[in-house]
Amino acid sequence: MSEVTIRYWAAAKDAAGVPEETVAAATLGEALKVAVANRASDDRLRNVLKRSSFLVNGTRIKAEETPLADGAVLEILPPFAGG
């Protein structure tokens, strides 16, 4: 299991209630499940994640099976408005 830093941006940050946190996870899917489980009584983060993009160490990823190395930085990017 890898130690991964999750950084939340915009609506994800608001839904998570923190700008970042560290979780133990081997894949993107596991990291997202841990983040949601940490807020089991609140569905806001789960709903934001459905619309979000994910970067791992600056590279966009989509597959929940994507492995995460120890020390990886996962960024949660919900859709942004403006221009």
PDB file of N, CA and C in Angstrom:
ATOM      1  N   MET A   1       0.854  -1.175   0.000  1.00  0.00           N
ATOM      2  CA  MET A   1       0.000   0.000   0.000  1.00  0.00           C
ATOM      3  C   MET A   1       0.896   1.234   0.000  1.00  0.00           C
ATOM      4  N   SER A   2       0.566   2.186  -0.821  1.00  0.00           N
ATOM      5  CA  SER A   2       1.353   3.415  -0.942  1.00  0.00           C
ATOM      6  C   SER A   2       0.733   4.541  -0.131  1.00  0.00           C
ATOM      7  N   GLU A   3       1.571   5.442   0.345  1.00  0.00           N
ATOM      8  CA  GLU A   3       1.088   6.657   0.992  1.00  0.00           C
ATOM      9  C   GLU A   3       0.977   7.722  -0.086  1.00  0.00           C
ATOM     10  N   VAL A   4      -0.239   8.250  -0.259  1.00  0.00           N
ATOM     11  CA  VAL A   4      -0.555   9.167  -1.345  1.00  0.00           C
ATOM     12  C   VAL A   4      -1.130  10.460  -0.775  1.00  0.00           C
ATOM     13  N   THR A   5      -0.681  11.598  -1.302  1.00  0.00           N
ATOM     14  CA  THR A   5      -1.255  12.881  -0.922  1.00  0.00           C
ATOM     15  C   THR A   5      -2.337  13.237  -1.920  1.00  0.00           C
ATOM     16  N   ILE A   6      -3.527  13.530  -1.413  1.00  0.00           N
ATOM     17  CA  ILE A   6      -4.628  13.989  -2.265  1.00  0.00           C
ATOM     18  C   ILE A   6      -4.767  15.489  -2.058  1.00  0.00           C
ATOM     19  N   ARG A   7      -4.724  16.225  -3.166  1.00  0.00           N
ATOM     20  CA  ARG A   7      -4.947  17.674  -3.135  1.00  0.00           C
ATOM     21  C   ARG A   7      -6.280  17.963  -3.797  1.00  0.00           C
ATOM     22  N   TYR A   8      -7.098  18.708  -3.091  1.00  0.00           N
ATOM     23  CA  TYR A   8      -8.431  19.039  -3.575  1.00  0.00           C
ATOM     24  C   TYR A   8      -8.451  20.478  -4.071  1.00  0.00           C
ATOM     25  N   TRP A   9      -9.144  20.718  -5.194  1.00  0.00           N
ATOM     26  CA  TRP A   9      -9.237  22.053  -5.761  1.00  0.00           C
ATOM     27  C   TRP A   9     -10.701  22.447  -5.917  1.00  0.00           C
ATOM     28  N   ALA A  10     -10.984  23.726  -5.760  1.00  0.00           N
ATOM     29  CA  ALA A  10     -12.304  24.341  -5.994  1.00  0.00           C
ATOM     30  C   ALA A  10     -13.404  23.588  -5.245  1.00  0.00           C
ATOM     31  N   ALA A  11     -14.430  23.115  -5.964  1.00  0.00           N
ATOM     32  CA  ALA A  11     -15.576  22.456  -5.324  1.00  0.00           C
ATOM     33  C   ALA A  11     -15.163  21.191  -4.583  1.00  0.00           C
ATOM     34  N   ALA A  12     -14.125  20.516  -5.043  1.00  0.00           N
ATOM     35  CA  ALA A  12     -13.647  19.319  -4.344  1.00  0.00           C
ATOM     36  C   ALA A  12     -13.083  19.688  -2.972  1.00  0.00           C
ATOM     37  N   LYS A  13     -12.381  20.798  -2.914  1.00  0.00           N
ATOM     38  CA  LYS A  13     -11.831  21.284  -1.644  1.00  0.00           C
ATOM     39  C   LYS A  13     -12.957  21.616  -0.669  1.00  0.00           C
ATOM     40  N   ASP A  14     -13.986  22.260  -1.175  1.00  0.00           N
ATOM     41  CA  ASP A  14     -15.135  22.603  -0.338  1.00  0.00           C
ATOM     42  C   ASP A  14     -15.832  21.328   0.155  1.00  0.00           C
ATOM     43  N   ALA A  15     -16.027  20.368  -0.729  1.00  0.00           N
ATOM     44  CA  ALA A  15     -16.717  19.124  -0.363  1.00  0.00           C
ATOM     45  C   ALA A  15     -15.885  18.276   0.601  1.00  0.00           C
ATOM     46  N   ALA A  16     -14.567  18.276   0.432  1.00  0.00           N
ATOM     47  CA  ALA A  16     -13.697  17.498   1.307  1.00  0.00           C
ATOM     48  C   ALA A  16     -13.521  18.167   2.664  1.00  0.00           C
ATOM     49  N   GLY A  17     -13.607  19.485   2.682  1.00  0.00           N
ATOM     50  CA  GLY A  17     -13.430  20.220   3.929  1.00  0.00           C
ATOM     51  C   GLY A  17     -11.977  20.460   4.305  1.00  0.00           C
ATOM     52  N   VAL A  18     -11.065  20.050   3.438  1.00  0.00           N
ATOM     53  CA  VAL A  18      -9.627  20.248   3.649  1.00  0.00           C
ATOM     54  C   VAL A  18      -8.972  20.479   2.288  1.00  0.00           C
ATOM     55  N   PRO A  19      -7.831  21.178   2.250  1.00  0.00           N
ATOM     56  CA  PRO A  19      -7.147  21.364   0.972  1.00  0.00           C
ATOM     57  C   PRO A  19      -6.375  20.126   0.521  1.00  0.00           C
ATOM     58  N   GLU A  20      -5.939  19.311   1.486  1.00  0.00           N
ATOM     59  CA  GLU A  20      -5.235  18.069   1.138  1.00  0.00           C
ATOM     60  C   GLU A  20      -5.240  17.122   2.321  1.00  0.00           C
ATOM     61  N   GLU A  21      -4.980  15.855   2.007  1.00  0.00           N
ATOM     62  CA  GLU A  21      -4.877  14.829   3.038  1.00  0.00           C
ATOM     63  C   GLU A  21      -4.012  13.696   2.507  1.00  0.00           C
ATOM     64  N   THR A  22      -3.528  12.858   3.393  1.00  0.00           N
ATOM     65  CA  THR A  22      -2.723  11.701   3.021  1.00  0.00           C
ATOM     66  C   THR A  22      -3.529  10.446   3.305  1.00  0.00           C
ATOM     67  N   VAL A  23      -3.534   9.523   2.332  1.00  0.00           N
ATOM     68  CA  VAL A  23      -4.248   8.259   2.476  1.00  0.00           C
ATOM     69  C   VAL A  23      -3.333   7.114   2.064  1.00  0.00           C
ATOM     70  N   ALA A  24      -3.686   5.911   2.481  1.00  0.00           N
ATOM     71  CA  ALA A  24      -2.979   4.703   2.055  1.00  0.00           C
ATOM     72  C   ALA A  24      -3.818   4.045   0.971  1.00  0.00           C
ATOM     73  N   ALA A  25      -3.240   3.884  -0.222  1.00  0.00           N
ATOM     74  CA  ALA A  25      -3.968   3.297  -1.345  1.00  0.00           C
ATOM     75  C   ALA A  25      -2.983   2.795  -2.391  1.00  0.00           C
ATOM     76  N   ALA A  26      -3.358   1.735  -3.080  1.00  0.00           N
ATOM     77  CA  ALA A  26      -2.505   1.178  -4.128  1.00  0.00           C
ATOM     78  C   ALA A  26      -2.900   1.670  -5.520  1.00  0.00           C
ATOM     79  N   THR A  27      -4.169   2.102  -5.683  1.00  0.00           N
ATOM     80  CA  THR A  27      -4.665   2.543  -6.988  1.00  0.00           C
ATOM     81  C   THR A  27      -5.472   3.832  -6.846  1.00  0.00           C
ATOM     82  N   LEU A  28      -5.748   4.456  -7.982  1.00  0.00           N
ATOM     83  CA  LEU A  28      -6.600   5.643  -7.985  1.00  0.00           C
ATOM     84  C   LEU A  28      -7.948   5.319  -7.355  1.00  0.00           C
ATOM     85  N   GLY A  29      -8.558   4.215  -7.763  1.00  0.00           N
ATOM     86  CA  GLY A  29      -9.860   3.832  -7.227  1.00  0.00           C
ATOM     87  C   GLY A  29      -9.854   3.673  -5.721  1.00  0.00           C
ATOM     88  N   GLU A  30      -8.814   3.047  -5.190  1.00  0.00           N
ATOM     89  CA  GLU A  30      -8.716   2.875  -3.740  1.00  0.00           C
ATOM     90  C   GLU A  30      -8.587   4.222  -3.037  1.00  0.00           C
ATOM     91  N   ALA A  31      -7.790   5.115  -3.586  1.00  0.00           N
ATOM     92  CA  ALA A  31      -7.610   6.435  -2.975  1.00  0.00           C
ATOM     93  C   ALA A  31      -8.934   7.187  -2.927  1.00  0.00           C
ATOM     94  N   LEU A  32      -9.710   7.115  -4.010  1.00  0.00           N
ATOM     95  CA  LEU A  32     -10.996   7.796  -4.046  1.00  0.00           C
ATOM     96  C   LEU A  32     -11.973   7.180  -3.050  1.00  0.00           C
ATOM     97  N   LYS A  33     -11.952   5.852  -2.936  1.00  0.00           N
ATOM     98  CA  LYS A  33     -12.832   5.177  -1.971  1.00  0.00           C
ATOM     99  C   LYS A  33     -12.501   5.579  -0.540  1.00  0.00           C
ATOM    100  N   VAL A  34     -11.212   5.685  -0.225  1.00  0.00           N
ATOM    101  CA  VAL A  34     -10.808   6.101   1.119  1.00  0.00           C
ATOM    102  C   VAL A  34     -11.277   7.530   1.392  1.00  0.00           C
ATOM    103  N   ALA A  35     -11.083   8.408   0.412  1.00  0.00           N
ATOM    104  CA  ALA A  35     -11.493   9.802   0.583  1.00  0.00           C
ATOM    105  C   ALA A  35     -12.997   9.908   0.848  1.00  0.00           C
ATOM    106  N   VAL A  36     -13.783   9.153   0.101  1.00  0.00           N
ATOM    107  CA  VAL A  36     -15.238   9.170   0.289  1.00  0.00           C
ATOM    108  C   VAL A  36     -15.605   8.537   1.631  1.00  0.00           C
ATOM    109  N   ALA A  37     -14.966   7.434   1.979  1.00  0.00           N
ATOM    110  CA  ALA A  37     -15.255   6.751   3.250  1.00  0.00           C
ATOM    111  C   ALA A  37     -14.955   7.649   4.451  1.00  0.00           C
ATOM    112  N   ASN A  38     -13.949   8.506   4.324  1.00  0.00           N
ATOM    113  CA  ASN A  38     -13.617   9.435   5.409  1.00  0.00           C
ATOM    114  C   ASN A  38     -14.722  10.459   5.644  1.00  0.00           C
ATOM    115  N   ARG A  39     -15.655  10.548   4.705  1.00  0.00           N
ATOM    116  CA  ARG A  39     -16.769  11.500   4.810  1.00  0.00           C
ATOM    117  C   ARG A  39     -18.088  10.769   4.591  1.00  0.00           C
ATOM    118  N   ALA A  40     -18.234   9.613   5.197  1.00  0.00           N
ATOM    119  CA  ALA A  40     -19.369   8.723   4.955  1.00  0.00           C
ATOM    120  C   ALA A  40     -20.720   9.382   5.179  1.00  0.00           C
ATOM    121  N   SER A  41     -20.796  10.339   6.056  1.00  0.00           N
ATOM    122  CA  SER A  41     -22.081  10.968   6.346  1.00  0.00           C
ATOM    123  C   SER A  41     -22.409  12.117   5.395  1.00  0.00           C
ATOM    124  N   ASP A  42     -21.539  12.385   4.418  1.00  0.00           N
ATOM    125  CA  ASP A  42     -21.710  13.521   3.521  1.00  0.00           C
ATOM    126  C   ASP A  42     -21.428  13.086   2.086  1.00  0.00           C
ATOM    127  N   ASP A  43     -22.408  13.170   1.205  1.00  0.00           N
ATOM    128  CA  ASP A  43     -22.254  12.727  -0.187  1.00  0.00           C
ATOM    129  C   ASP A  43     -21.686  13.778  -1.124  1.00  0.00           C
ATOM    130  N   ARG A  44     -21.372  14.973  -0.617  1.00  0.00           N
ATOM    131  CA  ARG A  44     -20.902  16.043  -1.510  1.00  0.00           C
ATOM    132  C   ARG A  44     -19.635  15.652  -2.254  1.00  0.00           C
ATOM    133  N   LEU A  45     -18.655  15.063  -1.558  1.00  0.00           N
ATOM    134  CA  LEU A  45     -17.412  14.705  -2.239  1.00  0.00           C
ATOM    135  C   LEU A  45     -17.661  13.627  -3.288  1.00  0.00           C
ATOM    136  N   ARG A  46     -18.458  12.632  -2.955  1.00  0.00           N
ATOM    137  CA  ARG A  46     -18.771  11.570  -3.924  1.00  0.00           C
ATOM    138  C   ARG A  46     -19.365  12.185  -5.199  1.00  0.00           C
ATOM    139  N   ASN A  47     -20.260  13.153  -5.038  1.00  0.00           N
ATOM    140  CA  ASN A  47     -20.894  13.786  -6.192  1.00  0.00           C
ATOM    141  C   ASN A  47     -19.907  14.611  -7.009  1.00  0.00           C
ATOM    142  N   VAL A  48     -19.002  15.307  -6.350  1.00  0.00           N
ATOM    143  CA  VAL A  48     -17.986  16.090  -7.060  1.00  0.00           C
ATOM    144  C   VAL A  48     -17.036  15.166  -7.824  1.00  0.00           C
ATOM    145  N   LEU A  49     -16.653  14.048  -7.231  1.00  0.00           N
ATOM    146  CA  LEU A  49     -15.718  13.129  -7.877  1.00  0.00           C
ATOM    147  C   LEU A  49     -16.263  12.576  -9.184  1.00  0.00           C
ATOM    148  N   LYS A  50     -17.574  12.437  -9.288  1.00  0.00           N
ATOM    149  CA  LYS A  50     -18.190  11.934 -10.522  1.00  0.00           C
ATOM    150  C   LYS A  50     -17.928  12.850 -11.711  1.00  0.00           C
ATOM    151  N   ARG A  51     -17.675  14.137 -11.447  1.00  0.00           N
ATOM    152  CA  ARG A  51     -17.477  15.125 -12.514  1.00  0.00           C
ATOM    153  C   ARG A  51     -16.020  15.568 -12.646  1.00  0.00           C
ATOM    154  N   SER A  52     -15.149  15.024 -11.844  1.00  0.00           N
ATOM    155  CA  SER A  52     -13.778  15.536 -11.747  1.00  0.00           C
ATOM    156  C   SER A  52     -12.804  14.846 -12.687  1.00  0.00           C
ATOM    157  N   SER A  53     -11.691  15.535 -12.900  1.00  0.00           N
ATOM    158  CA  SER A  53     -10.526  14.975 -13.578  1.00  0.00           C
ATOM    159  C   SER A  53      -9.475  14.710 -12.513  1.00  0.00           C
ATOM    160  N   PHE A  54      -8.544  13.804 -12.823  1.00  0.00           N
ATOM    161  CA  PHE A  54      -7.534  13.400 -11.851  1.00  0.00           C
ATOM    162  C   PHE A  54      -6.145  13.490 -12.457  1.00  0.00           C
ATOM    163  N   LEU A  55      -5.230  14.091 -11.712  1.00  0.00           N
ATOM    164  CA  LEU A  55      -3.825  14.150 -12.100  1.00  0.00           C
ATOM    165  C   LEU A  55      -3.020  13.400 -11.054  1.00  0.00           C
ATOM    166  N   VAL A  56      -2.083  12.591 -11.511  1.00  0.00           N
ATOM    167  CA  VAL A  56      -1.132  11.946 -10.604  1.00  0.00           C
ATOM    168  C   VAL A  56       0.249  12.419 -11.014  1.00  0.00           C
ATOM    169  N   ASN A  57       0.882  13.130 -10.103  1.00  0.00           N
ATOM    170  CA  ASN A  57       2.210  13.709 -10.373  1.00  0.00           C
ATOM    171  C   ASN A  57       2.202  14.506 -11.672  1.00  0.00           C
ATOM    172  N   GLY A  58       1.093  15.234 -11.909  1.00  0.00           N
ATOM    173  CA  GLY A  58       0.995  16.118 -13.060  1.00  0.00           C
ATOM    174  C   GLY A  58       0.495  15.481 -14.340  1.00  0.00           C
ATOM    175  N   THR A  59       0.215  14.169 -14.338  1.00  0.00           N
ATOM    176  CA  THR A  59      -0.256  13.471 -15.534  1.00  0.00           C
ATOM    177  C   THR A  59      -1.717  13.086 -15.357  1.00  0.00           C
ATOM    178  N   ARG A  60      -2.547  13.432 -16.345  1.00  0.00           N
ATOM    179  CA  ARG A  60      -3.974  13.106 -16.260  1.00  0.00           C
ATOM    180  C   ARG A  60      -4.163  11.596 -16.379  1.00  0.00           C
ATOM    181  N   ILE A  61      -4.992  11.068 -15.496  1.00  0.00           N
ATOM    182  CA  ILE A  61      -5.324   9.649 -15.545  1.00  0.00           C
ATOM    183  C   ILE A  61      -6.834   9.486 -15.443  1.00  0.00           C
ATOM    184  N   LYS A  62      -7.329   8.356 -15.969  1.00  0.00           N
ATOM    185  CA  LYS A  62      -8.761   8.081 -15.949  1.00  0.00           C
ATOM    186  C   LYS A  62      -9.080   6.744 -15.297  1.00  0.00           C
ATOM    187  N   ALA A  63      -8.253   5.761 -15.513  1.00  0.00           N
ATOM    188  CA  ALA A  63      -8.554   4.402 -15.062  1.00  0.00           C
ATOM    189  C   ALA A  63      -8.387   4.253 -13.556  1.00  0.00           C
ATOM    190  N   GLU A  64      -9.425   3.757 -12.915  1.00  0.00           N
ATOM    191  CA  GLU A  64      -9.363   3.566 -11.468  1.00  0.00           C
ATOM    192  C   GLU A  64      -8.338   2.510 -11.077  1.00  0.00           C
ATOM    193  N   GLU A  65      -7.933   1.672 -12.017  1.00  0.00           N
ATOM    194  CA  GLU A  65      -6.935   0.637 -11.735  1.00  0.00           C
ATOM    195  C   GLU A  65      -5.504   1.168 -11.795  1.00  0.00           C
ATOM    196  N   THR A  66      -5.339   2.438 -12.150  1.00  0.00           N
ATOM    197  CA  THR A  66      -4.010   3.024 -12.263  1.00  0.00           C
ATOM    198  C   THR A  66      -3.278   2.910 -10.924  1.00  0.00           C
ATOM    199  N   PRO A  67      -2.102   2.264 -10.922  1.00  0.00           N
ATOM    200  CA  PRO A  67      -1.361   2.131  -9.661  1.00  0.00           C
ATOM    201  C   PRO A  67      -0.782   3.467  -9.202  1.00  0.00           C
ATOM    202  N   LEU A  68      -0.687   3.619  -7.894  1.00  0.00           N
ATOM    203  CA  LEU A  68      -0.116   4.827  -7.302  1.00  0.00           C
ATOM    204  C   LEU A  68       1.143   4.453  -6.540  1.00  0.00           C
ATOM    205  N   ALA A  69       2.239   5.111  -6.845  1.00  0.00           N
ATOM    206  CA  ALA A  69       3.505   4.867  -6.164  1.00  0.00           C
ATOM    207  C   ALA A  69       3.513   5.575  -4.814  1.00  0.00           C
ATOM    208  N   ASP A  70       4.328   5.078  -3.914  1.00  0.00           N
ATOM    209  CA  ASP A  70       4.484   5.722  -2.619  1.00  0.00           C
ATOM    210  C   ASP A  70       4.962   7.156  -2.834  1.00  0.00           C
ATOM    211  N   GLY A  71       4.313   8.105  -2.189  1.00  0.00           N
ATOM    212  CA  GLY A  71       4.683   9.510  -2.323  1.00  0.00           C
ATOM    213  C   GLY A  71       4.006  10.224  -3.473  1.00  0.00           C
ATOM    214  N   ALA A  72       3.122   9.530  -4.199  1.00  0.00           N
ATOM    215  CA  ALA A  72       2.424  10.156  -5.324  1.00  0.00           C
ATOM    216  C   ALA A  72       1.531  11.290  -4.838  1.00  0.00           C
ATOM    217  N   VAL A  73       1.312  12.269  -5.729  1.00  0.00           N
ATOM    218  CA  VAL A  73       0.391  13.371  -5.450  1.00  0.00           C
ATOM    219  C   VAL A  73      -0.774  13.243  -6.424  1.00  0.00           C
ATOM    220  N   LEU A  74      -1.958  13.046  -5.870  1.00  0.00           N
ATOM    221  CA  LEU A  74      -3.193  12.937  -6.635  1.00  0.00           C
ATOM    222  C   LEU A  74      -3.945  14.252  -6.496  1.00  0.00           C
ATOM    223  N   GLU A  75      -4.233  14.892  -7.624  1.00  0.00           N
ATOM    224  CA  GLU A  75      -4.969  16.150  -7.601  1.00  0.00           C
ATOM    225  C   GLU A  75      -6.365  15.930  -8.162  1.00  0.00           C
ATOM    226  N   ILE A  76      -7.358  16.409  -7.427  1.00  0.00           N
ATOM    227  CA  ILE A  76      -8.757  16.294  -7.803  1.00  0.00           C
ATOM    228  C   ILE A  76      -9.187  17.634  -8.395  1.00  0.00           C
ATOM    229  N   LEU A  77      -9.537  17.638  -9.678  1.00  0.00           N
ATOM    230  CA  LEU A  77      -9.881  18.866 -10.381  1.00  0.00           C
ATOM    231  C   LEU A  77     -11.325  18.807 -10.877  1.00  0.00           C
ATOM    232  N   PRO A  78     -12.247  19.420 -10.162  1.00  0.00           N
ATOM    233  CA  PRO A  78     -13.621  19.474 -10.662  1.00  0.00           C
ATOM    234  C   PRO A  78     -13.693  20.444 -11.833  1.00  0.00           C
ATOM    235  N   PRO A  79     -14.792  20.417 -12.578  1.00  0.00           N
ATOM    236  CA  PRO A  79     -14.923  21.378 -13.682  1.00  0.00           C
ATOM    237  C   PRO A  79     -14.834  22.814 -13.159  1.00  0.00           C
ATOM    238  N   PHE A  80     -14.099  23.633 -13.875  1.00  0.00           N
ATOM    239  CA  PHE A  80     -13.939  25.031 -13.504  1.00  0.00           C
ATOM    240  C   PHE A  80     -14.795  25.900 -14.409  1.00  0.00           C
ATOM    241  N   ALA A  81     -15.292  26.997 -13.881  1.00  0.00           N
ATOM    242  CA  ALA A  81     -16.045  27.966 -14.678  1.00  0.00           C
ATOM    243  C   ALA A  81     -15.157  29.176 -14.929  1.00  0.00           C
ATOM    244  N   GLY A  82     -15.516  29.952 -15.898  1.00  0.00           N
ATOM    245  CA  GLY A  82     -14.755  31.166 -16.178  1.00  0.00           C
ATOM    246  C   GLY A  82     -13.891  31.016 -17.403  1.00  0.00           C
ATOM    247  N   GLY A  83     -13.008  31.959 -17.596  1.00  0.00           N
ATOM    248  CA  GLY A  83     -12.193  31.885 -18.789  1.00  0.00           C
ATOM    249  C   GLY A  83     -11.132  32.907 -18.827  1.00  0.00           C
TER     250      GLY A  83
END
